[in-house]
Amino acid sequence: MALRSEMSQTRSQMSTLANTIRTCAKRIQREDEEAAEKAASLAASLGASPLAADGIMICFERRFYHGIHYF
């Protein structure tokens, strides 16, 4: 009986973990899309080509990767 209870608890924990991962993945995707839109908007406001937005995104990604969140 204890084994069945542990298996049930583990299944529940795995389900919770899977839901957390999905939620985080959706949030990251949404934030990436928002950052891309901001980069494109910034590039457009500067009169830059759409390729400049890619450069701006690279700058954002590097700052985020290095833990600098001041953009």
mmCIF file of C-alpha atoms in Angstrom:
data_model
loop_
_atom_site.group_PDB
_atom_site.id
_atom_site.type_symbol
_atom_site.label_atom_id
_atom_site.label_comp_id
_atom_site.label_asym_id
_atom_site.label_seq_id
_atom_site.Cartn_x
_atom_site.Cartn_y
_atom_site.Cartn_z
ATOM 1 C CA MET A 1 0.000 0.000 0.000
ATOM 2 C CA ALA A 2 2.836 2.421 0.784
ATOM 3 C CA LEU A 3 4.362 1.845 -2.651
ATOM 4 C CA ARG A 4 1.070 2.670 -4.367
ATOM 5 C CA SER A 5 0.813 5.871 -2.318
ATOM 6 C CA GLU A 6 4.372 6.867 -3.217
ATOM 7 C CA MET A 7 3.717 6.169 -6.896
ATOM 8 C CA SER A 8 0.587 8.310 -6.775
ATOM 9 C CA GLN A 9 2.469 11.118 -5.059
ATOM 10 C CA THR A 10 5.298 10.895 -7.616
ATOM 11 C CA ARG A 11 2.776 10.980 -10.485
ATOM 12 C CA SER A 12 1.182 14.074 -8.979
ATOM 13 C CA GLN A 13 4.561 15.763 -8.559
ATOM 14 C CA MET A 14 5.512 14.941 -12.162
ATOM 15 C CA SER A 15 2.228 16.394 -13.388
ATOM 16 C CA THR A 16 2.808 19.563 -11.382
ATOM 17 C CA LEU A 17 6.353 19.814 -12.731
ATOM 18 C CA ALA A 18 5.152 19.354 -16.313
ATOM 19 C CA ASN A 19 2.551 22.105 -15.852
ATOM 20 C CA THR A 20 5.175 24.419 -14.364
ATOM 21 C CA ILE A 21 7.527 23.791 -17.287
ATOM 22 C CA ARG A 22 4.731 24.488 -19.804
ATOM 23 C CA THR A 23 3.795 27.706 -17.998
ATOM 24 C CA CYS A 24 7.412 28.873 -17.933
ATOM 25 C CA ALA A 25 7.927 27.993 -21.596
ATOM 26 C CA LYS A 26 4.824 29.964 -22.604
ATOM 27 C CA ARG A 27 5.979 32.955 -20.557
ATOM 28 C CA ILE A 28 9.464 32.858 -22.078
ATOM 29 C CA GLN A 29 8.002 32.613 -25.579
ATOM 30 C CA ARG A 30 5.658 35.548 -24.896
ATOM 31 C CA GLU A 31 8.523 37.649 -23.508
ATOM 32 C CA ASP A 32 10.701 36.780 -26.529
ATOM 33 C CA GLU A 33 7.907 37.874 -28.864
ATOM 34 C CA GLU A 34 7.459 41.123 -26.927
ATOM 35 C CA ALA A 35 11.210 41.776 -27.058
ATOM 36 C CA ALA A 36 11.243 41.157 -30.813
ATOM 37 C CA GLU A 37 8.350 43.593 -31.259
ATOM 38 C CA LYS A 38 10.139 46.212 -29.146
ATOM 39 C CA ALA A 39 13.341 45.725 -31.139
ATOM 40 C CA ALA A 40 11.491 46.109 -34.431
ATOM 41 C CA SER A 41 9.706 49.201 -33.130
ATOM 42 C CA LEU A 42 12.965 50.717 -31.921
ATOM 43 C CA ALA A 43 14.686 49.981 -35.226
ATOM 44 C CA ALA A 44 11.765 51.527 -37.124
ATOM 45 C CA SER A 45 11.747 54.625 -34.914
ATOM 46 C CA LEU A 46 15.438 55.075 -35.656
ATOM 47 C CA GLY A 47 14.777 54.716 -39.366
ATOM 48 C CA ALA A 48 16.884 51.584 -39.454
ATOM 49 C CA SER A 49 16.378 48.589 -41.679
ATOM 50 C CA PRO A 50 14.556 45.513 -40.386
ATOM 51 C CA LEU A 51 17.962 43.833 -40.092
ATOM 52 C CA ALA A 52 18.831 46.343 -37.377
ATOM 53 C CA ALA A 53 16.082 44.811 -35.254
ATOM 54 C CA ASP A 54 18.034 41.550 -35.325
ATOM 55 C CA GLY A 55 21.082 43.389 -34.016
ATOM 56 C CA ILE A 56 19.017 44.994 -31.277
ATOM 57 C CA MET A 57 17.647 41.574 -30.302
ATOM 58 C CA ILE A 58 21.182 40.189 -30.086
ATOM 59 C CA CYS A 59 22.069 43.051 -27.744
ATOM 60 C CA PHE A 60 18.993 42.305 -25.592
ATOM 61 C CA GLU A 61 19.840 38.607 -25.526
ATOM 62 C CA ARG A 62 23.416 39.259 -24.458
ATOM 63 C CA ARG A 63 22.323 41.583 -21.666
ATOM 64 C CA PHE A 64 19.757 39.067 -20.465
ATOM 65 C CA TYR A 65 22.226 36.187 -20.691
ATOM 66 C CA HIS A 66 24.765 38.048 -18.609
ATOM 67 C CA GLY A 67 22.156 38.976 -16.008
ATOM 68 C CA ILE A 68 21.930 42.647 -16.932
ATOM 69 C CA HIS A 69 18.246 43.600 -16.918
ATOM 70 C CA TYR A 70 18.323 47.355 -17.484
ATOM 71 C CA PHE A 71 16.933 47.642 -20.993
#
